[in-house]
Structure formats: C-alpha cells, structure tokens
Short mmCIF file of N, CA and C in Angstrom, two decimals:
data_model
loop_
_atom_site.label_atom_id
_atom_site.label_comp_id
_atom_site.label_asym_id
_atom_site.label_seq_id
_atom_site.Cartn_x
_atom_site.Cartn_y
_atom_site.Cartn_z
N MET A 241 22.90 -4.13 29.96
CA MET A 241 21.71 -4.41 30.34
C MET A 241 19.98 -4.14 30.24
N ASP A 242 20.32 -2.91 30.55
CA ASP A 242 19.00 -2.34 30.60
C ASP A 242 18.55 -2.66 29.03
N LEU A 243 18.57 -2.65 28.35
CA LEU A 243 18.37 -2.17 27.01
C LEU A 243 18.00 -3.67 26.71
N GLN A 244 19.20 -4.84 26.83
CA GLN A 244 18.37 -6.09 26.70
C GLN A 244 17.20 -6.56 27.11
N ARG A 245 17.15 -6.51 28.38
CA ARG A 245 16.09 -6.55 30.13
C ARG A 245 14.85 -5.72 29.06
N ASP A 246 14.81 -4.88 28.55
CA ASP A 246 13.45 -3.53 28.07
C ASP A 246 13.06 -4.35 26.46
N LEU A 247 14.47 -5.22 25.86
CA LEU A 247 14.09 -5.81 24.89
C LEU A 247 13.58 -6.50 24.77
N TRP A 248 13.81 -7.48 25.72
CA TRP A 248 13.07 -9.12 26.29
C TRP A 248 11.83 -8.99 26.45
N ILE A 249 11.11 -7.64 27.80
CA ILE A 249 10.02 -7.15 28.28
C ILE A 249 9.19 -7.30 27.29
N LEU A 250 9.52 -6.94 25.96
CA LEU A 250 8.95 -6.77 24.84
C LEU A 250 9.00 -7.91 24.06
N VAL A 251 9.63 -8.44 23.90
CA VAL A 251 9.46 -9.59 23.10
C VAL A 251 8.03 -10.91 23.98
N PHE A 252 8.29 -10.73 25.34
CA PHE A 252 7.51 -11.57 26.26
C PHE A 252 5.71 -10.79 26.08
N ALA A 253 5.70 -9.44 25.82
CA ALA A 253 4.80 -8.70 26.16
C ALA A 253 4.29 -8.80 24.36
N THR A 254 4.87 -9.71 23.93
CA THR A 254 4.56 -9.44 22.81
C THR A 254 3.94 -10.79 21.90
N TYR A 255 5.75 -11.38 22.17
CA TYR A 255 5.33 -13.22 21.92
C TYR A 255 5.51 -14.12 23.01
N PRO A 256 4.20 -14.30 23.95
CA PRO A 256 4.32 -15.07 25.29
C PRO A 256 4.31 -16.62 24.79
N ASP A 257 4.10 -17.10 22.76
CA ASP A 257 3.92 -18.04 22.84
C ASP A 257 5.47 -17.95 22.54
N ARG A 258 6.05 -17.67 22.15
CA ARG A 258 7.59 -18.02 21.19
C ARG A 258 8.96 -17.39 22.93
N ALA A 259 8.42 -15.82 22.92
CA ALA A 259 9.70 -16.06 23.93
C ALA A 259 10.54 -16.71 25.10
N ILE A 260 10.04 -17.74 25.59
CA ILE A 260 10.44 -18.87 26.04
C ILE A 260 11.75 -20.07 25.61
N ALA A 261 11.13 -19.50 24.49
CA ALA A 261 12.17 -20.95 23.60
C ALA A 261 13.04 -20.30 23.04
N LEU A 262 12.49 -18.54 22.34
CA LEU A 262 13.91 -18.17 22.81
C LEU A 262 15.25 -17.34 23.04
N PHE A 263 14.39 -16.89 24.33
CA PHE A 263 15.06 -17.00 25.50
C PHE A 263 16.17 -17.79 25.60
N HIS A 264 15.55 -19.22 25.94
CA HIS A 264 16.23 -20.69 26.05
C HIS A 264 17.50 -20.88 25.05
N ASP A 265 17.43 -20.54 23.53
CA ASP A 265 17.69 -20.55 22.75
C ASP A 265 18.90 -19.20 23.15
N GLN A 266 18.96 -17.97 23.49
CA GLN A 266 19.70 -16.84 23.76
C GLN A 266 20.75 -17.64 24.87
N ALA A 267 19.99 -17.92 25.80
CA ALA A 267 20.74 -19.03 26.97
C ALA A 267 21.58 -19.99 26.52
N GLY A 268 21.14 -21.12 25.18
CA GLY A 268 22.27 -21.59 25.19
C GLY A 268 23.62 -21.12 24.21
N THR A 269 23.22 -20.14 23.29
CA THR A 269 24.44 -19.46 22.94
C THR A 269 25.47 -18.97 24.17
N LEU A 270 24.62 -18.26 25.34
CA LEU A 270 25.87 -17.87 26.14
C LEU A 270 26.60 -19.03 26.93
N ALA A 271 26.27 -19.89 26.74
CA ALA A 271 26.60 -20.73 27.47
C ALA A 271 28.13 -21.27 27.02
N ASP A 272 27.71 -21.40 26.03
CA ASP A 272 28.99 -21.85 24.43
C ASP A 272 30.25 -20.52 25.43
N PRO A 273 30.74 -21.02 25.46
CA PRO A 273 32.68 -19.90 25.75
C PRO A 273 32.80 -19.38 24.12
N ALA A 274 32.46 -20.23 23.05
CA ALA A 274 33.12 -19.06 22.09
C ALA A 274 31.76 -18.02 21.46
N LEU A 275 30.74 -18.72 21.86
CA LEU A 275 29.78 -17.38 21.50
C LEU A 275 29.48 -16.47 22.10
N ARG A 276 29.93 -17.35 23.66
CA ARG A 276 29.69 -15.45 24.81
C ARG A 276 31.00 -15.07 25.00
N LEU A 277 31.97 -15.10 23.47
CA LEU A 277 32.86 -14.00 23.22
C LEU A 277 32.50 -13.73 22.28
N LEU A 278 31.76 -14.10 21.27
CA LEU A 278 30.89 -13.39 20.36
C LEU A 278 29.91 -12.30 20.67
N PHE A 279 29.34 -12.10 22.05
CA PHE A 279 28.48 -11.68 22.63
C PHE A 279 29.10 -9.87 23.40
N LEU A 280 30.44 -11.37 23.75
CA LEU A 280 31.03 -9.59 24.17
C LEU A 280 31.63 -9.13 23.50
N ASP A 281 32.30 -9.43 21.53
CA ASP A 281 32.81 -8.84 20.96
C ASP A 281 31.65 -7.96 20.64
N TYR A 282 30.74 -8.08 20.56
CA TYR A 282 29.56 -7.33 20.04
C TYR A 282 29.43 -6.19 20.43
N ASP A 283 29.21 -6.42 22.56
CA ASP A 283 28.84 -5.76 22.91
C ASP A 283 30.12 -4.28 23.35
N HIS A 284 31.30 -5.45 22.97
CA HIS A 284 32.39 -3.63 23.03
C HIS A 284 32.55 -2.64 21.52
N ALA A 285 31.99 -3.87 20.82
CA ALA A 285 31.46 -2.68 19.05
C ALA A 285 30.99 -1.75 19.16
N HIS A 286 29.85 -1.75 20.58
CA HIS A 286 29.15 -0.31 20.76
C HIS A 286 30.05 1.18 20.27
N ASP A 287 31.26 0.94 21.11
CA ASP A 287 31.07 2.55 21.39
C ASP A 287 32.62 2.70 19.58
N LEU A 288 33.13 1.73 19.20
CA LEU A 288 33.63 1.84 17.75
C LEU A 288 33.44 2.90 16.66
N ASP A 289 34.41 3.36 16.03
CA ASP A 289 33.35 4.06 15.18
C ASP A 289 33.28 3.45 13.58
N ALA A 290 31.96 3.52 13.60
CA ALA A 290 31.42 2.59 12.22
C ALA A 290 31.81 2.17 11.41
N ASP A 291 33.11 3.24 10.62
CA ASP A 291 33.99 2.51 10.03
C ASP A 291 35.16 1.80 10.27
N ASP A 292 35.76 1.43 11.24
CA ASP A 292 36.45 0.50 12.07
C ASP A 292 36.56 -0.96 11.14
N PRO A 293 37.57 -1.71 10.98
CA PRO A 293 37.66 -2.33 9.96
C PRO A 293 37.51 -3.50 11.11
N ARG A 294 37.74 -3.67 12.11
CA ARG A 294 37.12 -4.68 13.01
C ARG A 294 36.21 -5.34 13.37
N ILE A 295 34.80 -3.70 12.68
CA ILE A 295 33.10 -4.32 12.20
C ILE A 295 33.20 -5.26 12.01
N ASP A 296 34.19 -5.38 10.11
CA ASP A 296 34.15 -6.17 9.30
C ASP A 296 34.40 -7.59 9.22
N SER A 297 34.98 -7.47 10.29
CA SER A 297 35.57 -8.69 11.24
C SER A 297 34.82 -9.38 11.75
N LEU A 298 33.53 -8.61 12.69
CA LEU A 298 33.09 -9.44 13.77
C LEU A 298 31.71 -9.26 12.82
N ALA A 299 31.40 -8.66 11.95
CA ALA A 299 30.38 -9.25 11.41
C ALA A 299 30.52 -10.76 10.86
N ARG A 300 31.80 -11.20 9.88
CA ARG A 300 32.19 -11.83 9.62
C ARG A 300 31.95 -13.74 10.53
N ARG A 301 32.82 -13.25 11.68
CA ARG A 301 32.56 -13.85 12.53
C ARG A 301 31.12 -14.28 13.20
N ILE A 302 30.91 -13.40 13.20
CA ILE A 302 28.79 -13.35 13.49
C ILE A 302 28.42 -14.65 12.15
N ALA A 303 28.31 -14.48 11.80
CA ALA A 303 27.49 -14.58 10.87
C ALA A 303 28.18 -15.95 10.22
N THR A 304 29.61 -16.77 10.15
CA THR A 304 29.79 -17.96 10.80
C THR A 304 29.16 -18.58 11.71
N ALA A 305 29.32 -18.27 12.81
CA ALA A 305 29.17 -18.80 13.99
C ALA A 305 27.28 -19.27 14.11
N THR A 306 26.50 -17.68 13.84
CA THR A 306 25.32 -18.22 13.21
C THR A 306 24.94 -19.53 12.29
N ARG A 307 25.55 -19.54 10.99
CA ARG A 307 25.39 -20.48 10.38
C ARG A 307 25.93 -21.86 10.45
N GLU A 308 26.76 -22.06 11.25
CA GLU A 308 27.27 -23.45 12.24
C GLU A 308 26.20 -23.72 13.13
N ARG A 309 25.36 -22.47 14.14
CA ARG A 309 24.41 -23.09 14.73
C ARG A 309 23.27 -23.53 14.06
N TYR A 310 22.91 -22.75 13.18
CA TYR A 310 21.45 -22.90 12.54
C TYR A 310 21.58 -23.95 11.51
N GLY A 311 21.93 -23.56 10.77
CA GLY A 311 22.70 -24.58 9.24
C GLY A 311 22.40 -23.27 8.26
N PRO A 312 22.41 -24.23 7.59
CA PRO A 312 21.93 -22.83 6.14
C PRO A 312 20.18 -22.95 6.15
N GLY A 313 19.21 -23.34 6.68
CA GLY A 313 18.01 -22.69 6.60
C GLY A 313 18.23 -22.03 7.30
N GLU A 314 16.01 -21.80 7.69
CA GLU A 314 15.93 -20.71 8.19
C GLU A 314 16.59 -20.52 9.52
N LEU A 315 16.49 -19.49 10.25
CA LEU A 315 16.83 -18.74 10.99
C LEU A 315 16.00 -18.41 12.29
N PRO A 316 15.85 -18.73 13.54
CA PRO A 316 15.02 -18.42 14.38
C PRO A 316 14.31 -16.88 14.02
N THR A 317 13.20 -16.61 14.47
CA THR A 317 12.96 -14.95 13.80
C THR A 317 11.82 -15.61 14.79
N LEU A 318 10.45 -14.18 14.74
CA LEU A 318 9.12 -13.91 15.58
C LEU A 318 8.46 -13.45 13.69
N ASP A 319 7.43 -13.49 14.32
CA ASP A 319 6.54 -13.41 13.39
C ASP A 319 7.46 -12.04 11.94
N ALA A 320 7.48 -12.80 10.82
CA ALA A 320 7.70 -12.03 9.52
C ALA A 320 6.77 -10.65 9.81
N ALA A 321 5.16 -10.88 9.76
CA ALA A 321 4.45 -10.03 9.32
C ALA A 321 4.53 -9.03 10.15
N SER A 322 5.12 -9.59 11.22
CA SER A 322 5.18 -8.14 12.76
C SER A 322 5.99 -7.09 12.43
N GLU A 323 5.66 -5.50 13.08
CA GLU A 323 6.51 -4.60 13.17
C GLU A 323 7.95 -5.64 14.40
N VAL A 324 7.64 -5.92 15.54
CA VAL A 324 8.08 -5.77 16.80
C VAL A 324 9.52 -5.87 16.37
N PRO A 325 10.04 -7.11 15.29
CA PRO A 325 11.52 -7.06 15.67
C PRO A 325 11.74 -6.12 14.78
N ALA A 326 11.41 -5.24 13.85
CA ALA A 326 11.84 -4.17 13.01
C ALA A 326 12.34 -3.17 14.17
N LEU A 327 11.31 -2.71 15.41
CA LEU A 327 11.16 -2.33 16.36
C LEU A 327 13.04 -2.62 16.63
N ILE A 328 12.82 -3.71 17.36
CA ILE A 328 13.95 -4.38 18.53
C ILE A 328 14.98 -3.88 17.55
N GLN A 329 14.94 -4.63 16.42
CA GLN A 329 16.35 -3.74 15.63
C GLN A 329 16.75 -2.73 15.45
N GLY A 330 15.38 -2.01 15.36
CA GLY A 330 15.80 -0.39 15.09
C GLY A 330 16.55 0.16 16.71
N THR A 331 16.08 -0.22 17.62
CA THR A 331 16.13 -0.12 19.06
C THR A 331 17.61 -0.29 19.12
N VAL A 332 18.32 -1.33 18.76
CA VAL A 332 19.51 -1.54 19.22
C VAL A 332 20.15 -0.54 18.52
N ASN A 333 19.66 -0.52 16.80
CA ASN A 333 20.90 -0.29 15.93
C ASN A 333 21.05 1.23 16.67
N ALA A 334 19.72 1.85 16.90
CA ALA A 334 19.97 3.22 17.62
C ALA A 334 20.76 3.68 17.98
N SER A 335 21.18 3.36 18.93
CA SER A 335 22.02 3.33 20.36
C SER A 335 23.83 3.07 20.30
N SER A 336 24.30 2.71 18.53
CA SER A 336 25.07 2.18 18.06
C SER A 336 25.48 2.40 16.99
N PRO A 337 25.84 3.38 15.85
CA PRO A 337 26.29 3.87 14.76
C PRO A 337 27.02 2.05 14.05
N ALA A 338 28.57 1.73 15.24
CA ALA A 338 28.95 0.35 15.03
C ALA A 338 27.36 -0.24 14.75
N TRP A 339 26.90 -0.78 15.75
CA TRP A 339 25.81 -1.65 16.30
C TRP A 339 25.07 -1.77 14.74
N GLN A 340 24.56 -0.35 14.06
CA GLN A 340 23.93 -0.30 12.91
C GLN A 340 24.82 -0.51 11.72
N ARG A 341 25.95 -0.26 11.68
CA ARG A 341 27.03 -1.16 10.40
C ARG A 341 26.90 -2.73 10.95
N LEU A 342 27.55 -3.05 11.42
CA LEU A 342 27.48 -4.37 12.32
C LEU A 342 26.57 -5.11 11.54
N ASP A 343 24.97 -4.86 12.00
CA ASP A 343 23.50 -5.30 11.86
C ASP A 343 23.52 -5.49 9.87
N THR A 344 23.92 -4.38 9.02
CA THR A 344 23.55 -4.34 7.89
C THR A 344 24.92 -5.42 7.42
N LEU A 345 26.06 -5.40 7.75
CA LEU A 345 27.24 -6.46 7.49
C LEU A 345 26.58 -8.06 7.91
N ILE A 346 25.98 -7.99 8.86
CA ILE A 346 25.58 -9.39 8.89
C ILE A 346 24.51 -10.17 8.32
N ARG A 347 23.96 -9.21 8.22
CA ARG A 347 22.14 -9.30 7.32
C ARG A 347 22.37 -9.64 5.53
N ALA A 348 23.23 -9.18 5.43
CA ALA A 348 23.74 -8.86 4.05
C ALA A 348 24.73 -10.87 3.81
N GLN A 349 25.61 -10.67 4.49
CA GLN A 349 25.91 -12.22 4.71
C GLN A 349 25.44 -13.44 4.92
N LEU A 350 24.08 -13.04 6.32
CA LEU A 350 23.99 -14.35 6.30
C LEU A 350 22.22 -14.96 4.54
N ASP A 351 22.27 -13.36 3.89
CA ASP A 351 21.53 -13.15 2.66
C ASP A 351 22.49 -13.70 1.94
N ALA A 352 24.15 -13.67 1.69
CA ALA A 352 23.91 -14.68 0.33
C ALA A 352 24.08 -15.74 0.34
#
C-alpha cells in the first residue's frame, strides 16, 4: 500500500493533467472482479521465486486481460520521453525479483 501510494504521489506531482484519468482507469480495473483478482495475484507473486512457473501463467493472464481491456492499439501510458515511467516500474521491480521477471514477460507478450 505504501509503495502504491508513493508512486501515485509521484504521478500526480509530475503529470497532474493525466494523473486523474490514469487513477480512474485503475479504479475501473479494480471495480471488475476478474481484474481485481489479477491485481491480487500480482501482489501475491511478490514473494515467489523469480523462476516459479506460476509467474509465466500470471504474465499470460495479465497480458491477455490488458489486450481485452484496451484492444490491440496503444496502451495508456505517460509521456514516452519522460524518465518517470521507468522510475516507477524500476521501483516496483526492485522490490521483488518475481515482479521484475513478471514485468519482463508481460512487456514481451504485449510487444509481440
């Protein structure tokens, strides 16, 4: 909770014009029971070993749900020229080797 709060503060401080839309998007995601379960599964993956096969399955589920939610086009993002998105993801990844691997797998699947 503290990590998520701190990252939202960073987003609101650096992208005040986009933060509300992104926050509402996440709230909409959390309002969907199936997507909320993915968030919880992601959270539970924090303490898994980075090589745990459940990470591969979770990455596929998240990538599939992301494409179903947003379609095949561009995903919602912050300014691509900014270093803030990388800072946010780097902070999340640094807290868990499993999350780092999960991020790598999800990105690869979404880019495929």
